[in-house]
Amino acid sequence: MNMASPRDKIIQAAMELFWLKGYNSTSVADLLSRTQLNSGSLYHVFPSKQDVLIGVLEAYREGIEQMLLEPAWGQVADPIEKIFALLNGYRTMIVESDCTYGCPIGSLALELHEPDPRVRELLAANFANWTAAIERCLDAAGKRIPPDVDKGALAQFVLTAMEGGVMQARTHRDVAYFDRAVTQLRAHFELLEQAAKATA
Amino acid sequence: MNMASPRDKIIQAAMELFWLKGYNSTSVADLLSRTQLNSGSLYHVFPSKQDVLIGVLEAYREGIEQMLLEPAWGQVADPIEKIFALLNGYRTMIVESDCTYGCPIGSLALELHEPDPRVRELLAANFANWTAAIERCLDAAGKRIPPDVDKGALAQFVLTAMEGGVMQARTHRDVAYFDRAVTQLRAHFELLEQAAKATA
DNA sequence: GTCTATAAAAGGATAGAC
DNA sequence: GTCTATCCTTTTATAGAC
């Protein structure tokens, strides 16, 4: 039996539709149609469409471990390989979507030009959680990273490479653009590991 | 006197408004208001709003030298410094916009989820021209880059870093996120130059 | 080529019964 | 909490005179 509350149904549908079509191009009618709810139910839970967006961003924020990190890291122990396993998870989504995949957070971050403070905070929090997870990997890598490297900045650079790679793969409809970004990042990590060894 | 044709006025206004508000959030009425034209004039030149978008993307494609590269490279001779001068140009725009700056092409690339083939081609062509310019710098850098490095992939990586850095600076409303991305890219180039020297 | 008026549809949101 | 009906605005685009 289906115990999903109207709220959960709407968040679920909105996560999918905002990802597929974007926020502006998803109408409240789209959400009602997909959830089989009536407008009264939606507006009873969410005073406005923007409140649905806030709910979606909160759901992504709360779900990063379960939805993103655990699936990618289940089989991987090495902390640096965890980083590339996560990136490979994105690669899978790119391929499975015929290169139309966009990072849900990154896409919203660029689509919304004058977001509410609350919305912007949640976008930033999602990025911050993502890079914090990478930074934990870098910390776990210990002396394989030269000690003078700013690990927060390097973690952020991994997100940068992911977002830029996803953007270009999607625009060119060719996963090779993502692969090249990851290859360059991998080369950077190898140079860092060599430098760490040389000064050890 | 003002010799700007209605077409030029509309393209100019659309470049500004699509950048400020995005494509979907810019109405035809916004374009008419800013250009002081009437709808008859606009639709006489552009059969639909999407044709305005195509005109905008063509204008960016044609104007990359004059609008972007020449201003950044006027005083810079060193090919690798040209790359970072270009990135510094983006930094200036970020700061001048109070960290609301978004790359016009990158923002459109992520906002438009199901673009017309023509629109997608133009987005891709804009990215391709940008990375081609970087690749010319890398070629000019000669032996400072190790010969086994894929210069096309590295050029693309520069775009990746720029787009990812802009996205995060804008989301966090803090140029430091852009600066950190550039710093990491700079570190990568320095490691590459060291590697090139070591094997010379 | 440009003007005004307006069509036609879609959008977010609300009212009031149940 | 959920239903239906509908308000009101905005939106893209067109018609037909000038």
Coordinates of C-alpha atoms (C1' of nucleotides) in Angstrom, one line a residue:
Chain A
M1 CA 0.0 0.0 0.0
N2 CA 1.0 3.5 -0.7
M3 CA 1.6 5.5 2.5
A4 CA 3.3 8.4 0.9
S5 CA 2.0 11.6 2.2
P6 CA 0.9 14.3 -0.2
R7 CA 3.9 16.3 0.9
D8 CA 6.3 13.4 0.0
K9 CA 4.6 12.8 -3.3
I10 CA 5.0 16.5 -4.3
I11 CA 8.6 16.6 -3.2
Q12 CA 9.3 13.4 -5.1
A13 CA 7.6 14.7 -8.3
A14 CA 9.2 18.1 -8.0
M15 CA 12.7 16.6 -7.6
E16 CA 12.1 14.8 -10.9
L17 CA 10.5 17.6 -12.8
F18 CA 12.8 20.3 -11.7
W19 CA 15.7 18.1 -12.8
L20 CA 14.1 17.2 -16.1
K21 CA 12.6 20.6 -17.1
G22 CA 13.9 23.1 -14.6
Y23 CA 12.1 25.2 -12.0
N24 CA 10.5 27.8 -14.2
S25 CA 9.4 25.3 -16.9
T26 CA 7.7 23.1 -14.3
S27 CA 4.2 24.3 -13.6
V28 CA 2.1 23.6 -10.6
A29 CA -0.2 21.9 -13.0
D30 CA 2.7 19.6 -13.9
L31 CA 3.1 18.7 -10.3
L32 CA -0.6 18.1 -9.8
S33 CA -0.8 15.9 -12.9
R34 CA 2.2 13.8 -11.9
T35 CA 1.0 13.3 -8.3
Q36 CA -2.6 12.9 -9.1
L37 CA -3.4 15.5 -6.4
N38 CA -5.6 18.6 -6.6
S39 CA -4.4 22.1 -6.2
G40 CA -6.1 22.3 -2.8
S41 CA -3.9 19.6 -1.4
L42 CA -0.7 21.1 -2.8
Y43 CA -1.4 24.6 -1.5
H44 CA -2.5 23.2 1.8
V45 CA 1.0 21.9 2.3
F46 CA 3.1 24.5 0.3
P47 CA 1.9 28.1 0.4
S48 CA 3.6 28.8 -2.9
K49 CA 5.6 27.1 -5.7
Q50 CA 8.8 28.5 -4.2
D51 CA 8.1 26.6 -1.0
V52 CA 8.1 23.4 -3.0
L53 CA 11.5 24.4 -4.3
I54 CA 12.7 24.9 -0.7
G55 CA 11.4 21.5 0.2
V56 CA 13.2 19.9 -2.7
L57 CA 16.5 21.6 -1.7
E58 CA 16.1 20.5 1.9
A59 CA 15.4 16.9 0.6
Y60 CA 18.6 17.0 -1.4
R61 CA 20.5 18.3 1.6
E62 CA 19.2 15.7 3.9
G63 CA 19.6 12.9 1.4
I64 CA 23.2 13.4 0.2
E65 CA 24.5 10.4 2.2
Q66 CA 21.8 7.9 1.2
M67 CA 21.1 9.1 -2.3
L68 CA 24.6 10.0 -3.5
L69 CA 27.6 9.0 -1.3
E70 CA 26.6 5.6 -0.1
P71 CA 25.7 4.2 -3.6
A72 CA 29.0 5.5 -5.0
W73 CA 31.2 4.4 -2.0
G74 CA 29.7 1.1 -1.1
Q75 CA 32.6 -0.9 -2.6
V76 CA 35.4 1.6 -2.4
A77 CA 37.7 2.0 0.6
D78 CA 40.6 4.1 -0.7
P79 CA 39.8 7.7 0.0
I80 CA 41.1 9.1 -3.2
E81 CA 39.4 6.4 -5.2
K82 CA 36.2 7.4 -3.4
I83 CA 36.5 10.8 -5.0
F84 CA 36.7 9.3 -8.5
A85 CA 34.0 6.7 -7.7
L86 CA 31.7 9.6 -6.9
L87 CA 32.6 11.2 -10.2
N88 CA 32.1 7.9 -12.0
G89 CA 28.6 7.9 -10.5
Y90 CA 27.9 11.1 -12.3
R91 CA 29.3 9.6 -15.4
T92 CA 26.8 6.8 -15.2
M93 CA 23.9 9.2 -14.9
I94 CA 25.2 11.2 -17.9
V95 CA 25.4 8.0 -20.0
E96 CA 22.0 6.7 -18.8
S97 CA 20.3 10.0 -19.6
D98 CA 21.8 10.1 -23.1
C99 CA 24.0 13.0 -22.1
T100 CA 21.1 15.2 -21.0
Y101 CA 22.0 14.8 -17.3
G102 CA 22.5 18.0 -15.3
C103 CA 23.4 18.2 -11.7
P104 CA 20.1 19.2 -10.0
I105 CA 21.8 21.7 -7.7
G106 CA 24.1 23.2 -10.3
S107 CA 21.3 23.6 -12.8
L108 CA 19.0 25.4 -10.3
A109 CA 22.0 27.5 -9.1
L110 CA 22.3 28.9 -12.6
E111 CA 18.7 28.9 -13.6
L112 CA 17.5 31.0 -10.6
H113 CA 18.9 34.5 -11.2
E114 CA 17.4 36.3 -8.2
P115 CA 16.7 33.6 -5.7
D116 CA 15.3 34.2 -2.3
P117 CA 17.9 34.3 0.5
R118 CA 16.5 31.0 1.8
V119 CA 16.8 29.4 -1.6
R120 CA 20.3 30.6 -2.1
E121 CA 21.4 29.5 1.3
L122 CA 20.1 26.0 0.6
L123 CA 21.9 25.9 -2.8
A124 CA 25.1 26.9 -1.0
A125 CA 24.5 24.4 1.8
N126 CA 24.1 21.6 -0.8
F127 CA 27.4 22.6 -2.4
A128 CA 29.1 22.9 1.0
N129 CA 27.9 19.4 2.0
W130 CA 29.3 18.0 -1.2
T131 CA 32.7 19.5 -0.8
A132 CA 32.8 18.7 2.9
A133 CA 32.4 15.0 1.9
I134 CA 35.3 15.3 -0.5
E135 CA 37.4 17.1 2.1
R136 CA 36.9 14.2 4.5
C137 CA 38.4 11.9 1.7
L138 CA 41.3 14.3 1.4
D139 CA 41.9 14.3 5.1
A140 CA 41.8 10.5 5.1
A141 CA 44.4 10.4 2.3
G142 CA 46.8 11.8 4.8
K143 CA 50.3 12.3 3.5
R144 CA 49.5 11.4 -0.1
I145 CA 48.5 15.0 -0.4
P146 CA 51.3 17.5 0.2
P147 CA 50.7 19.2 3.5
D148 CA 50.9 22.7 2.1
V149 CA 47.9 22.0 -0.2
D150 CA 44.6 23.7 0.9
K151 CA 42.4 20.7 1.2
G152 CA 39.2 22.8 1.3
A153 CA 40.2 24.5 -1.9
L154 CA 41.1 21.2 -3.5
A155 CA 37.8 19.7 -2.5
Q156 CA 36.0 22.6 -4.0
F157 CA 38.1 22.1 -7.1
V158 CA 36.7 18.6 -7.4
L159 CA 33.2 20.1 -7.4
T160 CA 34.3 22.6 -10.0
A161 CA 35.5 19.9 -12.2
M162 CA 32.4 17.9 -11.8
E163 CA 30.0 20.8 -12.5
G164 CA 32.1 22.1 -15.5
G165 CA 32.4 18.6 -16.9
V166 CA 28.6 17.9 -16.6
M167 CA 27.8 21.3 -18.2
Q168 CA 30.0 20.6 -21.2
A169 CA 29.0 17.0 -21.6
R170 CA 25.4 18.0 -21.6
T171 CA 25.9 20.9 -24.0
H172 CA 27.9 18.9 -26.5
R173 CA 25.8 15.8 -25.8
D174 CA 29.0 13.8 -25.5
V175 CA 30.2 12.2 -22.3
A176 CA 33.8 12.5 -23.6
Y177 CA 33.7 16.1 -22.3
F178 CA 33.1 14.9 -18.8
D179 CA 35.7 12.2 -19.2
R180 CA 38.3 14.7 -20.2
A181 CA 37.6 16.9 -17.2
V182 CA 38.0 13.8 -14.9
T183 CA 41.2 12.8 -16.7
Q184 CA 42.7 16.2 -16.1
L185 CA 41.6 16.1 -12.4
R186 CA 43.2 12.7 -12.1
A187 CA 46.4 14.0 -13.6
H188 CA 46.4 16.8 -11.0
F189 CA 46.0 14.3 -8.2
E190 CA 48.8 12.2 -9.6
L191 CA 51.1 15.2 -9.8
L192 CA 50.2 16.0 -6.2
E193 CA 50.9 12.5 -5.0
Q194 CA 54.3 12.6 -6.7
A195 CA 55.1 15.9 -5.1
A196 CA 54.0 14.5 -1.7
K197 CA 56.3 11.5 -2.2
A198 CA 59.3 13.6 -3.4
T199 CA 59.3 15.8 -0.3
A200 CA 58.6 12.9 2.1
Chain B
M1 CA 22.8 60.0 -33.7
N2 CA 21.5 56.6 -33.0
M3 CA 21.8 54.4 -36.1
A4 CA 21.1 51.1 -34.3
S5 CA 18.7 49.0 -36.2
P6 CA 15.7 47.5 -34.4
R7 CA 17.4 44.2 -34.8
D8 CA 20.6 45.4 -33.1
K9 CA 18.7 47.1 -30.3
I10 CA 16.8 43.9 -29.6
I11 CA 19.9 41.7 -29.6
Q12 CA 21.6 44.2 -27.3
A13 CA 18.7 44.3 -24.9
A14 CA 18.3 40.5 -25.0
M15 CA 22.0 40.0 -24.2
E16 CA 21.6 42.1 -21.1
L17 CA 18.3 40.7 -20.0
F18 CA 19.0 37.1 -20.6
W19 CA 22.2 37.6 -18.6
L20 CA 20.5 39.4 -15.8
K21 CA 17.2 37.4 -15.5
G22 CA 17.6 34.3 -17.7
Y23 CA 15.8 33.4 -20.9
N24 CA 12.5 32.2 -19.4
S25 CA 12.2 35.1 -17.0
T26 CA 12.7 37.6 -19.7
S27 CA 9.5 38.4 -21.4
V28 CA 9.0 39.8 -24.9
A29 CA 7.4 42.7 -23.1
D30 CA 10.6 43.3 -21.2
L31 CA 12.5 43.5 -24.5
L32 CA 10.0 45.9 -25.9
S33 CA 10.1 48.1 -22.9
R34 CA 13.9 48.3 -22.8
T35 CA 14.2 49.0 -26.6
Q36 CA 11.2 51.3 -26.8
L37 CA 10.0 49.3 -29.7
N38 CA 6.5 47.9 -30.4
S39 CA 5.7 44.2 -30.8
G40 CA 5.2 44.7 -34.5
S41 CA 8.8 45.7 -35.0
L42 CA 10.2 42.8 -32.9
Y43 CA 8.1 40.1 -34.6
H44 CA 8.8 41.6 -38.0
V45 CA 12.5 40.8 -37.4
F46 CA 12.3 37.7 -35.1
P47 CA 9.4 35.3 -35.8
S48 CA 9.6 34.1 -32.2
K49 CA 11.3 34.7 -28.9
Q50 CA 13.5 31.7 -29.6
D51 CA 14.8 33.4 -32.7
V52 CA 16.0 36.3 -30.5
L53 CA 17.9 33.7 -28.4
I54 CA 19.5 32.4 -31.5
G55 CA 20.5 35.9 -32.5
V56 CA 22.0 36.4 -29.1
L57 CA 24.0 33.2 -29.3
E58 CA 25.3 34.1 -32.7
A59 CA 26.3 37.6 -31.5
Y60 CA 28.3 36.0 -28.6
R61 CA 29.9 33.6 -31.1
E62 CA 30.9 36.4 -33.5
G63 CA 32.0 38.8 -30.7
I64 CA 34.3 36.6 -28.7
E65 CA 37.5 38.3 -29.9
Q66 CA 36.3 41.9 -29.5
M67 CA 34.1 41.5 -26.4
L68 CA 36.2 39.0 -24.5
L69 CA 39.7 38.1 -25.7
E70 CA 41.0 41.5 -26.8
P71 CA 40.0 43.3 -23.6
A72 CA 41.7 40.6 -21.5
W73 CA 44.8 40.2 -23.6
G74 CA 45.6 43.7 -24.6
Q75 CA 48.5 44.0 -22.2
V76 CA 49.5 40.4 -21.9
A77 CA 52.1 38.6 -24.1
D78 CA 52.9 35.4 -22.3
P79 CA 50.6 32.7 -23.5
I80 CA 50.0 31.1 -20.1
E81 CA 49.5 34.4 -18.5
K82 CA 46.9 35.1 -21.2
I83 CA 44.9 32.2 -19.8
F84 CA 45.0 33.7 -16.3
A85 CA 44.4 37.2 -17.6
L86 CA 41.2 35.9 -19.2
L87 CA 40.2 34.3 -15.9
N88 CA 41.0 37.5 -14.1
G89 CA 38.6 39.3 -16.5
Y90 CA 35.8 37.0 -15.2
R91 CA 36.9 37.8 -11.7
T92 CA 36.4 41.5 -12.4
M93 CA 32.9 40.9 -13.7
I94 CA 32.1 38.8 -10.6
V95 CA 33.3 41.6 -8.3
E96 CA 31.6 44.3 -10.2
S97 CA 28.3 42.5 -10.1
D98 CA 28.5 41.9 -6.4
C99 CA 29.0 38.2 -7.0
T100 CA 25.8 37.8 -9.0
Y101 CA 27.8 37.3 -12.3
G102 CA 27.0 34.2 -14.3
C103 CA 28.6 33.2 -17.6
P104 CA 26.0 34.1 -20.1
I105 CA 26.6 30.9 -22.1
G106 CA 27.0 28.6 -19.1
S107 CA 23.8 29.9 -17.5
L108 CA 21.8 29.4 -20.7
A109 CA 23.3 26.0 -21.2
L110 CA 21.9 24.9 -17.8
E111 CA 18.7 26.8 -17.9
L112 CA 17.5 25.4 -21.2
H113 CA 16.6 21.8 -20.6
E114 CA 15.3 20.8 -24.0
P115 CA 16.8 23.3 -26.4
D116 CA 16.2 23.3 -30.1
P117 CA 19.1 21.6 -32.0
R118 CA 20.1 25.0 -33.4
V119 CA 20.2 26.5 -29.9
R120 CA 22.3 23.6 -28.6
E121 CA 24.7 23.8 -31.5
L122 CA 25.2 27.5 -30.8
L123 CA 25.8 26.9 -27.1
A124 CA 28.3 24.2 -28.0
A125 CA 30.0 26.4 -30.7
N126 CA 30.4 29.2 -28.1
F127 CA 32.2 26.8 -25.7
A128 CA 34.2 25.4 -28.6
N129 CA 35.4 28.8 -29.6
W130 CA 36.4 29.6 -26.0
T131 CA 38.4 26.5 -25.5
A132 CA 40.0 26.9 -29.0
A133 CA 41.3 30.2 -27.9
I134 CA 42.8 28.6 -24.8
E135 CA 44.3 25.8 -26.9
R136 CA 46.1 28.4 -29.0
C137 CA 47.7 29.7 -25.9
L138 CA 48.8 26.2 -24.9
D139 CA 50.3 25.7 -28.3
A140 CA 52.1 28.9 -28.0
A141 CA 53.5 27.9 -24.6
G142 CA 55.4 25.2 -26.5
K143 CA 57.7 23.1 -24.3
R144 CA 56.5 24.6 -21.0
I145 CA 53.7 22.0 -21.2
P146 CA 54.8 18.4 -21.3
P147 CA 54.4 17.0 -24.8
D148 CA 52.3 14.0 -23.6
V149 CA 49.6 16.4 -22.2
D150 CA 46.4 16.5 -24.3
K151 CA 46.2 20.2 -25.0
G152 CA 42.6 20.1 -26.1
A153 CA 41.6 18.4 -22.9
L154 CA 43.6 20.9 -20.8
A155 CA 42.0 23.8 -22.6
Q156 CA 38.6 22.3 -21.9
F157 CA 39.7 21.9 -18.2
V158 CA 40.3 25.7 -18.1
L159 CA 36.7 26.3 -19.1
T160 CA 35.6 23.7 -16.6
A161 CA 37.4 25.5 -13.9
M162 CA 36.0 28.9 -15.0
E163 CA 32.4 27.7 -15.2
G164 CA 32.6 25.8 -11.9
G165 CA 34.3 28.7 -10.2
V166 CA 31.7 31.2 -11.4
M167 CA 28.9 28.9 -10.4
Q168 CA 30.1 28.6 -6.8
A169 CA 31.1 32.2 -6.4
R170 CA 27.6 33.2 -7.5
T171 CA 25.9 30.7 -5.3
H172 CA 27.9 31.6 -2.2
R173 CA 28.0 35.2 -3.2
D174 CA 31.7 35.2 -2.5
V175 CA 34.4 35.7 -5.1
A176 CA 36.8 33.6 -2.9
Y177 CA 35.2 30.5 -4.4
F178 CA 36.3 31.6 -7.8
D179 CA 39.7 32.6 -6.6
R180 CA 40.2 29.1 -5.1
A181 CA 39.3 27.4 -8.3
V182 CA 41.8 29.6 -10.2
T183 CA 44.5 29.0 -7.5
Q184 CA 44.1 25.2 -7.9
L185 CA 44.3 25.6 -11.7
R186 CA 47.4 27.7 -11.3
A187 CA 48.9 25.0 -9.1
H188 CA 48.1 22.4 -11.8
F189 CA 49.9 24.5 -14.4
E190 CA 52.9 25.0 -12.2
L191 CA 53.1 21.3 -11.6
L192 CA 52.9 20.8 -15.4
E193 CA 55.7 23.3 -16.0
Q194 CA 57.9 21.6 -13.4
A195 CA 57.2 18.2 -15.0
A196 CA 58.1 19.7 -18.5
K197 CA 61.4 21.1 -17.1
A198 CA 62.3 17.8 -15.3
T199 CA 62.1 15.8 -18.5
A200 CA 63.6 18.4 -20.8
Chain C
dG1 C1' 8.4 48.7 -41.3
dT2 C1' 5.8 50.2 -37.5
dC3 C1' 1.4 51.2 -35.0
dT4 C1' -2.4 49.7 -31.6
dA5 C1' -5.4 46.4 -30.1
dT6 C1' -6.3 41.9 -28.9
dA7 C1' -6.5 37.1 -29.3
dA8 C1' -5.5 32.6 -27.0
dA9 C1' -3.3 30.1 -23.7
dA10 C1' -0.9 29.1 -19.5
dG11 C1' 0.6 30.6 -15.3
dG12 C1' 0.2 30.9 -9.9
dA13 C1' -2.9 31.2 -6.6
dT14 C1' -7.6 31.4 -4.0
dA15 C1' -12.6 30.5 -2.5
dG16 C1' -15.8 28.0 -0.5
dA17 C1' -18.3 23.5 -0.3
dC18 C1' -17.6 19.1 1.6
Chain D
dG1 C1' -7.5 17.8 4.3
dT2 C1' -9.4 17.5 -0.1
dC3 C1' -12.7 18.8 -3.9
dT4 C1' -14.1 21.8 -8.0
dA5 C1' -14.4 26.0 -10.0
dT6 C1' -12.5 30.1 -11.1
dC7 C1' -10.0 34.6 -10.6
dC8 C1' -6.4 37.4 -12.2
dT9 C1' -2.1 38.2 -14.4
dT10 C1' 1.3 37.4 -17.6
dT11 C1' 2.8 35.5 -21.7
dT12 C1' 3.7 34.7 -26.7
dA13 C1' 2.0 35.8 -30.7
dT14 C1' -1.2 37.8 -34.4
dA15 C1' -4.4 41.1 -37.0
dG16 C1' -5.1 44.7 -39.7
dA17 C1' -4.6 49.8 -40.1
dC18 C1' -1.2 53.1 -41.4

